[in-house]
mmCIF file of C-alpha atoms in Angstrom:
data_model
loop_
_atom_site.group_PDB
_atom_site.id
_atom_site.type_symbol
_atom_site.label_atom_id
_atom_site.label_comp_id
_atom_site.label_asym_id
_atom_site.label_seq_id
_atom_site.Cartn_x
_atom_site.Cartn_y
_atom_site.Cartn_z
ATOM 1 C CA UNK O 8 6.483 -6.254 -16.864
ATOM 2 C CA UNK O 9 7.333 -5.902 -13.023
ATOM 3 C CA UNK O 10 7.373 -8.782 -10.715
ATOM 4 C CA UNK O 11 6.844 -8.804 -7.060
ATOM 5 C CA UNK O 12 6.118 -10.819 -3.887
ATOM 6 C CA UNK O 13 6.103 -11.216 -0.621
ATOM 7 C CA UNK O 14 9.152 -12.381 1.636
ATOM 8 C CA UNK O 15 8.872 -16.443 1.791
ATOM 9 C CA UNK O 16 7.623 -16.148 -1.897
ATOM 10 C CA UNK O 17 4.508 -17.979 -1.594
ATOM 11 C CA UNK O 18 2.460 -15.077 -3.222
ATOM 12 C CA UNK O 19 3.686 -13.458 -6.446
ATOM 13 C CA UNK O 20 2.078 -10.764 -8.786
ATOM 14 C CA UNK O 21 2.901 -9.739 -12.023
ATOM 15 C CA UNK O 22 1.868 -5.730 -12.967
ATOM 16 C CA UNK O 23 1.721 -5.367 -17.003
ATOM 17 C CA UNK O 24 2.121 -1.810 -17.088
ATOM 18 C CA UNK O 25 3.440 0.572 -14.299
ATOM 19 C CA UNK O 26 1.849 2.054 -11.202
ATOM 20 C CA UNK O 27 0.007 5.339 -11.665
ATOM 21 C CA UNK O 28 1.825 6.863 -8.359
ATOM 22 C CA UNK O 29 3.163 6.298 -5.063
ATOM 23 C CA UNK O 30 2.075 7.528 -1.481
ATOM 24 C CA UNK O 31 3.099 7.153 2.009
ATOM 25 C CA UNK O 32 0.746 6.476 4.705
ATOM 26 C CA UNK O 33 1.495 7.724 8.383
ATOM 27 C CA UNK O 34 -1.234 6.305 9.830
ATOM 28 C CA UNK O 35 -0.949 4.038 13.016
ATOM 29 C CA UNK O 36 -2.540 0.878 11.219
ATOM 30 C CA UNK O 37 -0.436 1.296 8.086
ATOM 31 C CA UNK O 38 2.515 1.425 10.420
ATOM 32 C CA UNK O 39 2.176 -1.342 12.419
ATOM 33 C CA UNK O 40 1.140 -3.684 9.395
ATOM 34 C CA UNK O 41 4.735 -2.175 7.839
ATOM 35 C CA UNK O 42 2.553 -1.091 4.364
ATOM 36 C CA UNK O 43 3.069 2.925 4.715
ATOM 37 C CA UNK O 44 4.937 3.367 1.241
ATOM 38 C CA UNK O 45 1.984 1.778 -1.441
ATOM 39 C CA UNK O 46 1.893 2.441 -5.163
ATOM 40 C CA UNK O 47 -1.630 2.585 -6.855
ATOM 41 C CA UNK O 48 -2.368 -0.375 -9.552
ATOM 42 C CA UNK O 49 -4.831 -0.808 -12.106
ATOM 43 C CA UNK O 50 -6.870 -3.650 -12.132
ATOM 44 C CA UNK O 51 -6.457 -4.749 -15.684
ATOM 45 C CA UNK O 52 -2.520 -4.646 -15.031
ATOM 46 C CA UNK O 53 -2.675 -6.447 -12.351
ATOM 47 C CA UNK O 54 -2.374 -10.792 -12.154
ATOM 48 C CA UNK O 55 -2.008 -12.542 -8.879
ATOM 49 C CA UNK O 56 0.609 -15.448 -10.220
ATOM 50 C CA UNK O 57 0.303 -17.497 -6.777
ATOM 51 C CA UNK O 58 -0.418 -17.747 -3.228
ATOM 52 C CA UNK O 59 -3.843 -16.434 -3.378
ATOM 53 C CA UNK O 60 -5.396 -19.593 -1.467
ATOM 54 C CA UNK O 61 -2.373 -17.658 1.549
ATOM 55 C CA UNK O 62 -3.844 -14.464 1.364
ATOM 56 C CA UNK O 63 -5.397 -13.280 4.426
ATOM 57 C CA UNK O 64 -7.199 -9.646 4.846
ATOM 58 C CA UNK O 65 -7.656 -7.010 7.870
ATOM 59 C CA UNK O 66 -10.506 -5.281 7.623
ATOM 60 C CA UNK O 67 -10.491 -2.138 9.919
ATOM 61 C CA UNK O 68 -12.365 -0.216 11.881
ATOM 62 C CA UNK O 69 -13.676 3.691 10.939
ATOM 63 C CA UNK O 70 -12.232 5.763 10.453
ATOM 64 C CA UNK O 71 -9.801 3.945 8.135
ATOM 65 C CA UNK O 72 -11.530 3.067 5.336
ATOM 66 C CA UNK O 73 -9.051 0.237 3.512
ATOM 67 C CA UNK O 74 -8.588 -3.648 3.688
ATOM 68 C CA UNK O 75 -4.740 -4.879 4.071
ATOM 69 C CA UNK O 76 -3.967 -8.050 2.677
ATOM 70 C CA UNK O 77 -1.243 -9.923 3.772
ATOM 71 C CA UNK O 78 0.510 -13.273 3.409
ATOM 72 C CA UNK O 79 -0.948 -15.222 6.394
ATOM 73 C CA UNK O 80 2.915 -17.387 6.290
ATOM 74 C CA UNK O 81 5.612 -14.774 6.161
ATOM 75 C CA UNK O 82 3.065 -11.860 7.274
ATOM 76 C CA UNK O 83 3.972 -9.732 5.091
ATOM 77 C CA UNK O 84 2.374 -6.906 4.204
ATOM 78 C CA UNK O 85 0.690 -6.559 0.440
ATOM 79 C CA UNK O 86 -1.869 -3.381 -0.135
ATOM 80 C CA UNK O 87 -5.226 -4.671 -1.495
ATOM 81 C CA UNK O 88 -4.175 -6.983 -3.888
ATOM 82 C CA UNK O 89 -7.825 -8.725 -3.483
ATOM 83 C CA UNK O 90 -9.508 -5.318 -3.919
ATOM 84 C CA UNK O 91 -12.710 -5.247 -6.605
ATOM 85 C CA UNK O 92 -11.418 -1.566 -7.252
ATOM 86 C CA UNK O 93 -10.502 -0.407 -11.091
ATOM 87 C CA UNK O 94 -7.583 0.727 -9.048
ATOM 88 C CA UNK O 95 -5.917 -0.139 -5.286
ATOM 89 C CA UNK O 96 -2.973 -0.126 -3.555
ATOM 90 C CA UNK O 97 0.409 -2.320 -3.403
ATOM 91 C CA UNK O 98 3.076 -1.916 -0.653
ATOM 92 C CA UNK O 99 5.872 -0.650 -2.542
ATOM 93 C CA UNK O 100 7.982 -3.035 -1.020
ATOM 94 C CA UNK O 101 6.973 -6.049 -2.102
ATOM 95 C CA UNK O 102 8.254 -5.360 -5.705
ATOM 96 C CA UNK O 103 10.884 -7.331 -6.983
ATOM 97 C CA UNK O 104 11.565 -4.686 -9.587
ATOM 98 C CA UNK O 105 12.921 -1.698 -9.569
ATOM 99 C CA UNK O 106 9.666 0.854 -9.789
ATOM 100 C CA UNK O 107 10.251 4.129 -12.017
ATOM 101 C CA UNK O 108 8.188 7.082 -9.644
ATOM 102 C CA UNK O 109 8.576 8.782 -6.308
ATOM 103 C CA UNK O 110 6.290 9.349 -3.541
ATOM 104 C CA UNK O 111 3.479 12.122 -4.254
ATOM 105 C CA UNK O 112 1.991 12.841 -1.539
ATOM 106 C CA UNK O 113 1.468 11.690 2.491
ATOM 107 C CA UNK O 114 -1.865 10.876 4.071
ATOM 108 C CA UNK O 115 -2.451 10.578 8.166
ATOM 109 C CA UNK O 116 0.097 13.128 8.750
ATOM 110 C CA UNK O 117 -1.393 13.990 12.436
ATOM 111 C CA UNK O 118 -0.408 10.249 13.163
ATOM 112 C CA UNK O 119 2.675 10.359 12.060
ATOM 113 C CA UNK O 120 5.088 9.890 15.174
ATOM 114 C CA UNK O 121 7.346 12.743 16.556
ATOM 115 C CA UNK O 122 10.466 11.269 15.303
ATOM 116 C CA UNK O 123 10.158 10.847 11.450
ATOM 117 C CA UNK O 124 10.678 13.611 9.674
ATOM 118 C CA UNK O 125 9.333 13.775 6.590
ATOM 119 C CA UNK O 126 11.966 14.672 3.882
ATOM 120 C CA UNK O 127 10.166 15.255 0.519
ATOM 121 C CA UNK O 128 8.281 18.016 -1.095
ATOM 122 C CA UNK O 129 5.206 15.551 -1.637
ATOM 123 C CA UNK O 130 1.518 16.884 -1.098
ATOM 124 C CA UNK O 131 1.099 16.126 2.900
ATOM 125 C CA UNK O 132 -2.982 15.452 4.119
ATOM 126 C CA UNK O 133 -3.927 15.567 7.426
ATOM 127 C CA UNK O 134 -6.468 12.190 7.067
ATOM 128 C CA UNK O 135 -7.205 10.869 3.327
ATOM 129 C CA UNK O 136 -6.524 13.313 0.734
ATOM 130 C CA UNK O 137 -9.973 12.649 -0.338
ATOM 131 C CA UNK O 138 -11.465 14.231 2.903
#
C-alpha cells in the first residue's frame, strides 16, 4: 500500500497496488502548476482518503488535453486524481512513499526550456506520445 498527499495534508490517497509507469512533462502548463514528473494509476487502486470537498481542477485550453487537480489550500499540485479514466495521472511528488520505477519517457519536449537538460535515456515526444 503507498500513501500520499499533498503539502498541508488536507488531501490524502491511498494506491493499493503500484503505478504502471512514470513520465515527465515539459510542457509550459505542467511547469508552472509544478506537476511535470506524474506516475500513471489505475482506477481500481486508487482511494481518495480525504480532502476531496478541497480539491479544485484546471481545465485547459487546446492543445493540452488534461485536467490538473490541485489542493485549493496549500496549492499543490495532484495529477487527475478526480479523473473518470480506468487510468490517470499522479504528480510523483505527492507520494509519501517511496515509489519502485523510473521515468519512461518525456512528453512536450519543444517546450522544454533551454536550461534543463534532460539526463535520462527515457523515450522523449515532441507533444503527447499519443500524437
Amino acid at each position: 500500500m503507498l500513501h500520499g498527499s499533498c503539502c498541508c495534508g488536507a488531501v490524502k490517497f491511498t494506491l493499493s497496488s503500484p503505478p504502471t509507469m512514470m513520465g515527465t512533462c515539459h510542457c509550459t502548463r505542467c511547469r508552472k502548476v509544478g506537476a511535470s514528473a506524474l506516475v500513471f494509476v489505475k482506477r481500481d487502486a486508487f482511494q481518495l482518503t480525504s480532502g476531496a470537498d478541497v480539491i479544485s481542477t484546471y481545465k485547459p485550453e487546446a492543445p493540452y488535453m488534461y485536467n490538473r487537480c490541485f489542493c485549493s489550500k496549500c496549492g499543490t499540485s495532484l495529477g487527475e486524481v478526480t479523473s473518470d479514466s480506468e487510468t490517470f495521472p499522479v504528480s510523483a511528488n505527492c507520494f509519501d512513499d517511496e515509489l519502485s520505477l523510473s521515468n519512461s519517457f518525456h512528453e512536450f519536449v519543444k517546450e522544454k526550456p533551454h536550461w534543463y537538460k534532460i539526463g535520462d535515456e527515457a523515450k522523449q515526444f515532441q507533444e503527447h506520445p499519443h500524437s
